[in-house]
GROMACS .gro file of C-alpha atoms in nm:
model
  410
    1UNK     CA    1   2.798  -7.042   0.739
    2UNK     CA    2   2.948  -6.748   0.913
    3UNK     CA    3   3.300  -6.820   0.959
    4UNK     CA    4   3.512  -6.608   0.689
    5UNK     CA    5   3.590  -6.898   0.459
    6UNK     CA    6   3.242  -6.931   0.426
    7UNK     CA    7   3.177  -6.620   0.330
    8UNK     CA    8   3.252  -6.673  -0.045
    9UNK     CA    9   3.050  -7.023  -0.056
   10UNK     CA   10   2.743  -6.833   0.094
   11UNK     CA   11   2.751  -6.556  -0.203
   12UNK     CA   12   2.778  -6.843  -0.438
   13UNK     CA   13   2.505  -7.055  -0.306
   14UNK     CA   14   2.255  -6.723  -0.339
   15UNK     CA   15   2.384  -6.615  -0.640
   16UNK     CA   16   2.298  -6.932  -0.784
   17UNK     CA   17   1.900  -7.000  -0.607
   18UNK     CA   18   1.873  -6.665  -0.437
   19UNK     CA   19   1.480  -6.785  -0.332
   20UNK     CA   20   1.558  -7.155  -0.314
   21UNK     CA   21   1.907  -7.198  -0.112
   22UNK     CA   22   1.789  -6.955   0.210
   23UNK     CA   23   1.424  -7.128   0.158
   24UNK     CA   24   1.573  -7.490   0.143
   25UNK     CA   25   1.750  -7.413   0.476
   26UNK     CA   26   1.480  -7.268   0.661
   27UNK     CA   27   1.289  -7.592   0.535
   28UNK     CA   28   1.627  -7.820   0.702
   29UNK     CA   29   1.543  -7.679   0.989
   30UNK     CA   30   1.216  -7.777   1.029
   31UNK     CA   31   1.287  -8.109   1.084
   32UNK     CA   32   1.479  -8.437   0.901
   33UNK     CA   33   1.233  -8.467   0.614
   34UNK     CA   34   0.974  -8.210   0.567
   35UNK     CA   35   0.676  -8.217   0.286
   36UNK     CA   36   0.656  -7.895   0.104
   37UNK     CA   37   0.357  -7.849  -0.149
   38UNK     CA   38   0.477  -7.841  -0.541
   39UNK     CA   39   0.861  -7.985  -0.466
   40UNK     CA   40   0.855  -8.294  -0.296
   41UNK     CA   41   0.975  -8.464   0.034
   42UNK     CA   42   1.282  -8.219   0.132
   43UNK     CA   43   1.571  -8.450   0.293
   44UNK     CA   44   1.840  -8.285   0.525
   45UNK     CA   45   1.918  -8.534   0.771
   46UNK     CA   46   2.236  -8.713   0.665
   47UNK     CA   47   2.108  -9.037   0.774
   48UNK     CA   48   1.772  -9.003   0.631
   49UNK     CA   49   1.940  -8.901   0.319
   50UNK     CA   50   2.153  -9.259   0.297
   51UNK     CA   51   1.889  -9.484   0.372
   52UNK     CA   52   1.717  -9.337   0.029
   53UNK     CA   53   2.016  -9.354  -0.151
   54UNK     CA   54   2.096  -9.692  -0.028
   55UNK     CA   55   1.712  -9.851  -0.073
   56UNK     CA   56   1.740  -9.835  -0.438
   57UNK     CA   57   1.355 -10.074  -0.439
   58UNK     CA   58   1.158  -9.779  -0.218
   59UNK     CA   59   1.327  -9.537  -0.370
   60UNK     CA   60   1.424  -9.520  -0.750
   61UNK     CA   61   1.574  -9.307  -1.031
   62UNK     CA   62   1.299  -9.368  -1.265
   63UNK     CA   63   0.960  -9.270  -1.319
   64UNK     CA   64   0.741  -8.947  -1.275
   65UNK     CA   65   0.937  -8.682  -1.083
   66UNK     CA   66   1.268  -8.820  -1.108
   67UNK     CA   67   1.578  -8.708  -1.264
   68UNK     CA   68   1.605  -9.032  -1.445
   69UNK     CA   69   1.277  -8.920  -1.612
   70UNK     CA   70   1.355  -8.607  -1.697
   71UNK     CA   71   1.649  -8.737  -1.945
   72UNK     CA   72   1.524  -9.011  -2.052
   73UNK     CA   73   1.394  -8.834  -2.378
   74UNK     CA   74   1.668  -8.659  -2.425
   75UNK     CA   75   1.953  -8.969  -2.384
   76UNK     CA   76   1.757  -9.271  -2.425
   77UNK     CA   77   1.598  -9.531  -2.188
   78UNK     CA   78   1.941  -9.727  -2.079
   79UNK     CA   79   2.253  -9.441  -1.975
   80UNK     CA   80   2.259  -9.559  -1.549
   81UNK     CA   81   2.105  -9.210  -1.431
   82UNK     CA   82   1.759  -9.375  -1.481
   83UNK     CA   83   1.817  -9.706  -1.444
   84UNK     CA   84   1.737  -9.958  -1.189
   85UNK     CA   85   1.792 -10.355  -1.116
   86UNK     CA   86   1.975 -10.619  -1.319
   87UNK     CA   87   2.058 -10.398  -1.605
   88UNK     CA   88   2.156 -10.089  -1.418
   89UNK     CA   89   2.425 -10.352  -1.239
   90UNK     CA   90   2.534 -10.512  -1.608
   91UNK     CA   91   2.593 -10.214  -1.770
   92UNK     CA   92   2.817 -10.029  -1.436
   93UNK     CA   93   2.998 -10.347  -1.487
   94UNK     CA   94   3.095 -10.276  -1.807
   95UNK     CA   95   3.222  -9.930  -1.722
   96UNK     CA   96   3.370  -9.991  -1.389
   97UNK     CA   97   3.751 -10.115  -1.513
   98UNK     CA   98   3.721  -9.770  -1.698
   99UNK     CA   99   3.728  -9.562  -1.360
  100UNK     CA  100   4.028  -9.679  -1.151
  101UNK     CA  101   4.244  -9.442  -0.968
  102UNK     CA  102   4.510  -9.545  -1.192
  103UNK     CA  103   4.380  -9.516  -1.507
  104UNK     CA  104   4.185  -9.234  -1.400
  105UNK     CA  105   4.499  -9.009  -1.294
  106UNK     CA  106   4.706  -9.127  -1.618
  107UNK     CA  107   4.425  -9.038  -1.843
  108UNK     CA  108   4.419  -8.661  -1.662
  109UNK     CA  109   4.780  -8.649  -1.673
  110UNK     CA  110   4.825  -8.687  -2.024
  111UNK     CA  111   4.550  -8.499  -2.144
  112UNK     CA  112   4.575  -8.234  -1.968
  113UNK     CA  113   4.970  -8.173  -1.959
  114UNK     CA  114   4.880  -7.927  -2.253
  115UNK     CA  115   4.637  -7.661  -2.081
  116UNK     CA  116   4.802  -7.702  -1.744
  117UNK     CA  117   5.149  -7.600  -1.934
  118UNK     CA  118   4.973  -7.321  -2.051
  119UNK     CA  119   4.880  -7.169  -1.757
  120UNK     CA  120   5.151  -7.284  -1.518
  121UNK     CA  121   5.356  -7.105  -1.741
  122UNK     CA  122   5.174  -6.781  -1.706
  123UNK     CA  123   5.159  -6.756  -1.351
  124UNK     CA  124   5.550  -6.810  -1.330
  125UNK     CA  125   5.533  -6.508  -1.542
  126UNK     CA  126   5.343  -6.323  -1.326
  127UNK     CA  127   5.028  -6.361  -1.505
  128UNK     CA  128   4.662  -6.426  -1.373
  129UNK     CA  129   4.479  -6.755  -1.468
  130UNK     CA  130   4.102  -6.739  -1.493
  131UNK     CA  131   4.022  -7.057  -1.292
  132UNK     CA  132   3.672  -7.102  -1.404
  133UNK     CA  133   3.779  -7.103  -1.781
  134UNK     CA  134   4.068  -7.293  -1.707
  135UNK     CA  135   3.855  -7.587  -1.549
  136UNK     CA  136   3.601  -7.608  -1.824
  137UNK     CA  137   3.844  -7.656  -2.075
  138UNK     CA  138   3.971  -7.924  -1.902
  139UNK     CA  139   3.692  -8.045  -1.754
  140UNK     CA  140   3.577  -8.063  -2.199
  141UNK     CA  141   3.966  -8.178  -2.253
  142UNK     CA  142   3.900  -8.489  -2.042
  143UNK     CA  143   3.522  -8.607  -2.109
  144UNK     CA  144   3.614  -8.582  -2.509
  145UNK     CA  145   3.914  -8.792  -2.459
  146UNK     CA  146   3.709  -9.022  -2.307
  147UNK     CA  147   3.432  -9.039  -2.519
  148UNK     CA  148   3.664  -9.033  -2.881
  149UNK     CA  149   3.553  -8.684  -2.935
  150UNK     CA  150   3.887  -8.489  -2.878
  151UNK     CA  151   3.888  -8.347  -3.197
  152UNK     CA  152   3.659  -8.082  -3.055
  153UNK     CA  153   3.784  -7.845  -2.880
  154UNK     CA  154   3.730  -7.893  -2.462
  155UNK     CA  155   3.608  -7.595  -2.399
  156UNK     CA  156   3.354  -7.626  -2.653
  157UNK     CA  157   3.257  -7.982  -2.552
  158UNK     CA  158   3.142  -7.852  -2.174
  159UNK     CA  159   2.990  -7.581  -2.325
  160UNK     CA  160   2.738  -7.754  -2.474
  161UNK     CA  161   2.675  -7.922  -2.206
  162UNK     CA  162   2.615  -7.681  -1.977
  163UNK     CA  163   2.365  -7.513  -2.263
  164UNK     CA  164   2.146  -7.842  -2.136
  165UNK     CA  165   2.208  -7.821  -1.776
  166UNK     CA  166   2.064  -7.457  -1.777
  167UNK     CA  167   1.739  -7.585  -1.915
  168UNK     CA  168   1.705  -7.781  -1.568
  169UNK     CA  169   1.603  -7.574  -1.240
  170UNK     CA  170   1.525  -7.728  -0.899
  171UNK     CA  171   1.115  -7.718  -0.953
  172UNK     CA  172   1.168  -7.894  -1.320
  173UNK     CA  173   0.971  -8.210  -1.321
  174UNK     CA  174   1.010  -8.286  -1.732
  175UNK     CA  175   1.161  -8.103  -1.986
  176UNK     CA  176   0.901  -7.935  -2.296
  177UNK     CA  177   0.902  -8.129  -2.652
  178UNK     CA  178   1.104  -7.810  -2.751
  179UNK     CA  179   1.363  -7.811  -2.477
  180UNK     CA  180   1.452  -8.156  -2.585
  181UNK     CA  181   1.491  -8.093  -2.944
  182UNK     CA  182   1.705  -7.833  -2.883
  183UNK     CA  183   1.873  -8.076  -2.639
  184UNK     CA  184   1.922  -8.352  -2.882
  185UNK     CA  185   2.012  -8.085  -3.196
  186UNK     CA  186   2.328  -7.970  -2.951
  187UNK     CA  187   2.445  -8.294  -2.850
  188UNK     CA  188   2.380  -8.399  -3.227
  189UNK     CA  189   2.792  -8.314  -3.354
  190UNK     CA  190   2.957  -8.484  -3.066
  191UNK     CA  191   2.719  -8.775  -3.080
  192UNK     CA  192   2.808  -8.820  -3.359
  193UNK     CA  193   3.193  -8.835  -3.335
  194UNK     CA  194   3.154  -9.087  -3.039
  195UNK     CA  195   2.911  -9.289  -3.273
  196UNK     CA  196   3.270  -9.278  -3.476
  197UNK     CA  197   3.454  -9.429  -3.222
  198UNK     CA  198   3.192  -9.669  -3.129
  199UNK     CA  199   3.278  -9.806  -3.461
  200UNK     CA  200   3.586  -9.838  -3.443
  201UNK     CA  201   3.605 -10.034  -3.158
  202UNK     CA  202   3.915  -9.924  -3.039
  203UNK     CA  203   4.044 -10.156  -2.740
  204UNK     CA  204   4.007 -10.006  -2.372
  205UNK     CA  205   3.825  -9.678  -2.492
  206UNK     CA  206   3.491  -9.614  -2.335
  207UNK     CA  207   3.274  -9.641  -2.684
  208UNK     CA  208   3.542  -9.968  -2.755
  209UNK     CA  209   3.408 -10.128  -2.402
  210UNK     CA  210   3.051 -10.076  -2.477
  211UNK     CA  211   3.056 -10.217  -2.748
  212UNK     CA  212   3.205 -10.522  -2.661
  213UNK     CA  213   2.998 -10.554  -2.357
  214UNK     CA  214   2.753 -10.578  -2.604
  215UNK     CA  215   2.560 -10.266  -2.604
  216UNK     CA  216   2.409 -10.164  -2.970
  217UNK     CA  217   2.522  -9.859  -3.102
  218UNK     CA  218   2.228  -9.638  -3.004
  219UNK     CA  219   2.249  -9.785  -2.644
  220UNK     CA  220   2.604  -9.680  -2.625
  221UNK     CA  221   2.555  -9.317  -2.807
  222UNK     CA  222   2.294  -9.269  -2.528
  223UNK     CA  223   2.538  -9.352  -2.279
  224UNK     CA  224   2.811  -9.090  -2.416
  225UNK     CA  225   2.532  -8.822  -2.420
  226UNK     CA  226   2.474  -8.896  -2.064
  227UNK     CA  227   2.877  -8.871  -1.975
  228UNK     CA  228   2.895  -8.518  -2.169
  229UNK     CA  229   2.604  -8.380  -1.958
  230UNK     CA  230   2.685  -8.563  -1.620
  231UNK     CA  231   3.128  -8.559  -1.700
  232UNK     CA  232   3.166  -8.190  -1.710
  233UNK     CA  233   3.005  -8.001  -1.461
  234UNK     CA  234   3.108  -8.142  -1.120
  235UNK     CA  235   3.493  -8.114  -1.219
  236UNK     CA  236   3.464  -7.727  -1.397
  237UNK     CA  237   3.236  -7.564  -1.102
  238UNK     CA  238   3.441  -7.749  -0.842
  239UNK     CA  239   3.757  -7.687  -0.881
  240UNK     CA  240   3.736  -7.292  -0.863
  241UNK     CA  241   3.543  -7.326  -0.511
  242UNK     CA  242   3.741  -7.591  -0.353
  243UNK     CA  243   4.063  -7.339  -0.464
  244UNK     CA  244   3.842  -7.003  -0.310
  245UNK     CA  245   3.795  -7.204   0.044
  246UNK     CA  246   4.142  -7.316   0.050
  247UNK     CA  247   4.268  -6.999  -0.049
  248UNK     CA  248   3.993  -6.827   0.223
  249UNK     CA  249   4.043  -7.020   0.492
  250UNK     CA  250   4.440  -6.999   0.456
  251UNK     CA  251   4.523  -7.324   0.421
  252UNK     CA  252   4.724  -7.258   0.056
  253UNK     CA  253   5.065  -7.229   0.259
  254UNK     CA  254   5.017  -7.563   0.446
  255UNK     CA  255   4.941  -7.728   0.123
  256UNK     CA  256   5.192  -7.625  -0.080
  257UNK     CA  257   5.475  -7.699   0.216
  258UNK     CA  258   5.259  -8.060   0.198
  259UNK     CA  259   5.372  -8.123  -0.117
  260UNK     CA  260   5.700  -8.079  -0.090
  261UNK     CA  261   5.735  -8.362   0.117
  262UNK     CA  262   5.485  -8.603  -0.047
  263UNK     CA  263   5.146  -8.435  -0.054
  264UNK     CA  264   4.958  -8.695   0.170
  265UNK     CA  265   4.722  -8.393   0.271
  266UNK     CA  266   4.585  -8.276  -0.106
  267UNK     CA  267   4.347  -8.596  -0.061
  268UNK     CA  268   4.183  -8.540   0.258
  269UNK     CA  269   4.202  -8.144   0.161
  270UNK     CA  270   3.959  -8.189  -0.174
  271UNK     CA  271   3.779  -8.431   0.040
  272UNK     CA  272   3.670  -8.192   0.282
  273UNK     CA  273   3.597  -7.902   0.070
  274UNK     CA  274   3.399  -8.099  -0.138
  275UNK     CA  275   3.158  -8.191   0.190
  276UNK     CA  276   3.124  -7.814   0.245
  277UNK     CA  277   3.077  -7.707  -0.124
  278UNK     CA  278   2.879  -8.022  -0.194
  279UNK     CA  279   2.907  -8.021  -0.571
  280UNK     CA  280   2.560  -8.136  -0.657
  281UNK     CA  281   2.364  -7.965  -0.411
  282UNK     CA  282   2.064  -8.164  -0.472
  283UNK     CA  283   1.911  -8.504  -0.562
  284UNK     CA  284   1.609  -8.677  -0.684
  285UNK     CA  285   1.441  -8.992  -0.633
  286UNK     CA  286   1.063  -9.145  -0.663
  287UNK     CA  287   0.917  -9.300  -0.355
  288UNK     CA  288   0.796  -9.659  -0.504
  289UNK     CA  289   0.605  -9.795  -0.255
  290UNK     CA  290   0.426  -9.591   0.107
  291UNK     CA  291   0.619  -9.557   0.421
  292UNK     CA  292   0.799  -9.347   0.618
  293UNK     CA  293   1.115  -9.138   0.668
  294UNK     CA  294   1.171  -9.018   0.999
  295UNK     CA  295   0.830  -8.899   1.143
  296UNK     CA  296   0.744  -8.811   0.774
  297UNK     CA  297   0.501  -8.999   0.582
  298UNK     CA  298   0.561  -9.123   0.235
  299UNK     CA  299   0.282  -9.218  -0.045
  300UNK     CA  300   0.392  -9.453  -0.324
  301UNK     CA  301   0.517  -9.161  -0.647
  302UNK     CA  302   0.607  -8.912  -0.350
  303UNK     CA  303   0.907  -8.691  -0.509
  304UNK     CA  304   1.200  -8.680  -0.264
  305UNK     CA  305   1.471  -8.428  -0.279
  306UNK     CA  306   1.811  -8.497  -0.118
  307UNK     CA  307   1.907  -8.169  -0.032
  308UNK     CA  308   2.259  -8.289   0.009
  309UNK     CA  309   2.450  -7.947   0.075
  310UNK     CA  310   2.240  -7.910   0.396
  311UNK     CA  311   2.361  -8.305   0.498
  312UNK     CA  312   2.680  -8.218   0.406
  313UNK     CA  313   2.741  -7.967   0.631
  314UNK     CA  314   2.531  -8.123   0.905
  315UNK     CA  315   2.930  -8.219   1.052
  316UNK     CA  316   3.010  -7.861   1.088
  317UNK     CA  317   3.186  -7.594   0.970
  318UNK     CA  318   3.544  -7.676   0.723
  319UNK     CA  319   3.799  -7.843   0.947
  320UNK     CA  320   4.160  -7.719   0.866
  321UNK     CA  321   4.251  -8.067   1.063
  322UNK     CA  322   4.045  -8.282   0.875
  323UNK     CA  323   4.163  -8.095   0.581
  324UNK     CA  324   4.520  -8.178   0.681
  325UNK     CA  325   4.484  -8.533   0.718
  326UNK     CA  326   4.476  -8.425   1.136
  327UNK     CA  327   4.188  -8.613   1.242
  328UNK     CA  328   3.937  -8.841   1.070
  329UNK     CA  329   3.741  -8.693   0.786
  330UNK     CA  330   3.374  -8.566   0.855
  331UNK     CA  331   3.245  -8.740   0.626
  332UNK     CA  332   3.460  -9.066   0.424
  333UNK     CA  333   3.190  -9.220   0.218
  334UNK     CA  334   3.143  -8.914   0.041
  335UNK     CA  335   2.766  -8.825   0.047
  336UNK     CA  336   2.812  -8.555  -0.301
  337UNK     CA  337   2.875  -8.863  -0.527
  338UNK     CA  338   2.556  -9.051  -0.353
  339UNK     CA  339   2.560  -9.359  -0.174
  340UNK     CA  340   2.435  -9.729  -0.290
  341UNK     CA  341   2.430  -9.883  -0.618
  342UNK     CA  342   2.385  -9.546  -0.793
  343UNK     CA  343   2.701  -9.395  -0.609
  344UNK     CA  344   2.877  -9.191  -0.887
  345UNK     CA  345   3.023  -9.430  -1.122
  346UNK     CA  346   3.247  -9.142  -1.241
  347UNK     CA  347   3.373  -9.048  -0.908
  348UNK     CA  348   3.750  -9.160  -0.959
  349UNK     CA  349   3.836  -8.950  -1.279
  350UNK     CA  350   3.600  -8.644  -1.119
  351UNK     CA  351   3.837  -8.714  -0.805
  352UNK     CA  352   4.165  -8.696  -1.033
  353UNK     CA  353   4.086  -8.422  -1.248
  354UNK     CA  354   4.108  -8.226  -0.976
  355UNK     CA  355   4.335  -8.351  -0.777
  356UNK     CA  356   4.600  -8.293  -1.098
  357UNK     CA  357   4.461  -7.985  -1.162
  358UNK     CA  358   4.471  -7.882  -0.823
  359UNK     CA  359   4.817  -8.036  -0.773
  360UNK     CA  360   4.968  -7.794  -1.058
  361UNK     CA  361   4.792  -7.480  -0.997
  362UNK     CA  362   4.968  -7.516  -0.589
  363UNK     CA  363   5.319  -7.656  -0.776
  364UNK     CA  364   5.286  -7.329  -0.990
  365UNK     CA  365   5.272  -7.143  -0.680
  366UNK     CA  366   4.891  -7.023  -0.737
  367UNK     CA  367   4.828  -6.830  -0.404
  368UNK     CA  368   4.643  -6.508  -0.463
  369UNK     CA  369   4.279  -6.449  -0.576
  370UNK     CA  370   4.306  -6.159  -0.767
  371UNK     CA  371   3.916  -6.118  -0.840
  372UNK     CA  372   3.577  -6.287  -0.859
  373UNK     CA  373   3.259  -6.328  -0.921
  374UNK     CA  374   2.983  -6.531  -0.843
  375UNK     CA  375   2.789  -6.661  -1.089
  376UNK     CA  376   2.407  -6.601  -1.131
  377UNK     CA  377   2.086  -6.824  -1.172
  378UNK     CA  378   2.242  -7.167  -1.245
  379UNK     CA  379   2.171  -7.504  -1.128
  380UNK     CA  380   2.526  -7.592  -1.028
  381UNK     CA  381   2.645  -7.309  -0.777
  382UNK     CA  382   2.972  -7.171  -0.904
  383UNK     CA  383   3.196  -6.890  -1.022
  384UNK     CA  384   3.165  -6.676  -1.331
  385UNK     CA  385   3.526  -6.528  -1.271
  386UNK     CA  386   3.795  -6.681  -1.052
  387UNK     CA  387   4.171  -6.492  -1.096
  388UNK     CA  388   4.428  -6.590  -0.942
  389UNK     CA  389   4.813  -6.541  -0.952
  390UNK     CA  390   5.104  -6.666  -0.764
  391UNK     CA  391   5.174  -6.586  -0.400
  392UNK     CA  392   5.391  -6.372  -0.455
  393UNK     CA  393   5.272  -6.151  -0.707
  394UNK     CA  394   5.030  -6.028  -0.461
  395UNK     CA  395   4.796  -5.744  -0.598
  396UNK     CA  396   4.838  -5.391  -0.394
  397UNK     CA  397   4.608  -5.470  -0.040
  398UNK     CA  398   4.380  -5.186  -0.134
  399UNK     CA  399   4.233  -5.306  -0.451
  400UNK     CA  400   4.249  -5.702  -0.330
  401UNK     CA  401   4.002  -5.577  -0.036
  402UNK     CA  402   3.795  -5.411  -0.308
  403UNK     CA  403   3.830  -5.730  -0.498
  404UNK     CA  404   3.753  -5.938  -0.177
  405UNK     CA  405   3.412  -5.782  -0.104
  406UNK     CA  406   3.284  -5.731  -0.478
  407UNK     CA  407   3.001  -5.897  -0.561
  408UNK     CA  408   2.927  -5.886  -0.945
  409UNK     CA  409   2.652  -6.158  -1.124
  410UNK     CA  410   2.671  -6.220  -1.446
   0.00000   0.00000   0.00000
């Protein structure tokens, strides 16, 4: 990644796995699917990577040295991540009316029109908006809406969930007997308040659905755990980098004239930032039975890692045409949210959170970053600090190349 809008994503990526992201692509390199001692099958081949995702018998998100096995004691035997067959179909059934476009985008709307109001309304004051807190208050906003908890407060719904998340590394195989009593103790309060709402029963809510689909109460409190880790993360560490390659690689104009007459671009633009950020830059499954991926052999309990940011980017370098609905997209089944029957369930309201988000922050006029910082030693690569103000309340050009070229972890 040396073209200047890459830049950024390259500080990010080492900021968050400053030994594993170079080592991971030296490891790419060596070939489609490599063994490495201690981690697993390494995938970088965007092929090889579908036909794992897609042979959901060879390859599976349960058992030993998968990441449906390392929440399992946390959330419960029965939340999709570790599921597989008939029952992994039944319940996605149950959920899928929940994630439409439609409902999906009216759900953001109204939620959010609150926090985006907020901030709008600074930066057509002049005012800088923090984009990183900004998204995980929303991204909290959302998921607790969803899940009958939005009498908590968003931002304190994705922080708990990212208290969790930090427990997990790349080389984590289970979690300790400590690190999931701590787990369970800080889901414990908004468990509960969903457990609330399962009882209730209220029609064509989430916990309402569940219910009727016949899930017990513990089944379905499992599942709401699993939506307060897994709902939060993608949208709140996603939207600040798709706005920093936008904003890097210049396309901000382009987009904002776009939506003046329609906006038929902001689609194809999140699409193809999100194939060169690659959201969740890795993912797990468990070999089930011997064979072989590309000129790789693979023993039955083998533990494969996708390493999906390296097949993501296996199309090239971000495509302002692609990004402008010029040409086709790189990449139109969308690799980040997985592939098969365990593609992202939750893909449409990830997809319109930030596509409203987005959509107000370029109405507001959001063109300059104003500082930033990467953030350090997390799972999810992402900003710590992400300013920004409108176009034209551009900082003086001395300290926005100071700004440009800092570095800070926190």
């Amino acid at each position: 990644m040396k073209r200047p809008e890459h830049l950024w994503e390259r500080r990010v990526q080492l900021a968050a796995h400053p030994l594993a992201y170079p080592f991971i692509t030296a490891v790419a390199r060596r070939g489609p699917a490599v063994r490495v001692p201690g981690i697993g099958i390494v995938v970088g081949d965007p092929g090889l990577a579908r036909q794992v995702l897609l042979d959901h018998e060879g390859f599976r998100k349960d058992g030993p040295g998968s990441s449906g096995a390392l929440w399992t004691p946390v959330l419960g035997p029965a939340v999709l991540l570790n599921m597989e067959g008939e029952e992994h179909r039944r319940l996605r059934a149950a959920l899928t009316g929940l994630f439409t476009r439609a409902q999906a985008t009216e759900l953001c709307t109204r939620v959010l029109a609150p926090v985006l109001r907020e901030a709008t309304d600074r930066l057509g004051t002049g005012g800088a908006v923090d984009l990183v807190a900004l998204t995980r208050t929303a991204a909290g906003t959302v998921i607790g809406e969803l899940l009958g908890v939005s009498d908590t407060a968003g931002a304190e719904v994705f922080e708990r969930g990212e208290r969790i998340v930090r427990m997990v590394g790349l080389r984590t195989r289970e979690l300790t007997p400590r690190q999931v009593a701590k787990a369970k103790a800080v889901l414990a309060g908004l468990v509960a308040q969903a457990g609330e709402a399962y009882d209730r029963a209220e029609p064509g809510s989430m916990m309402g659905r569940l219910r009727g689909h016949g899930l017990d109460r513990e089944q379905a409190l499992g599942l709401a755990a699993a939506f307060l880790l897994t709902g939060t993360e993608t949208v709140a560490t996603t939207v600040p980098r798709i706005f920093a390659l936008w904003h890097d690689s210049g396309l901000l104009p382009a987009l904002r004239a776009d939506l003046e007459t329609g906006g038929a671009a902001l689609d194809p633009a999140i699409d193809e930032a999100m194939r060169v950020i690659t959201p969740s830059p890795a993912m797990l499954r468990r070999a089930a039975r011997p064979g072989r991926l590309g000129t790789t052999e693979v023993r039955e309990g083998d533990r494969v890692l996708i390493a999906t940011a390296r097949c993501d980017l296996a199309a090239g370098p971000f495509d302002r045409a692609a990004a402008l609905g010029r040409c086709p997209a790189h990449d139109p089944k969308r690799l980040w949210f997985g592939a098969g029957p365990h593609y992202c369930i939750g893909a449409p309201l990830a997809l319109a959170e930030i596509r409203v988000l987005l959509q107000a922050l370029l109405t507001a006029g959001a063109g300059t970053i104003v500082r930033r910082r990467a953030k350090r030693r997390v799972l999810i690569p992402t900003y710590a600090r992400l300013e920004v103000s409108a176009a034209q309340a551009t900082a003086p050009q001395r300290r926005t190349d100071r700004t440009k070229t800092e570095l800070t972890t926190t």
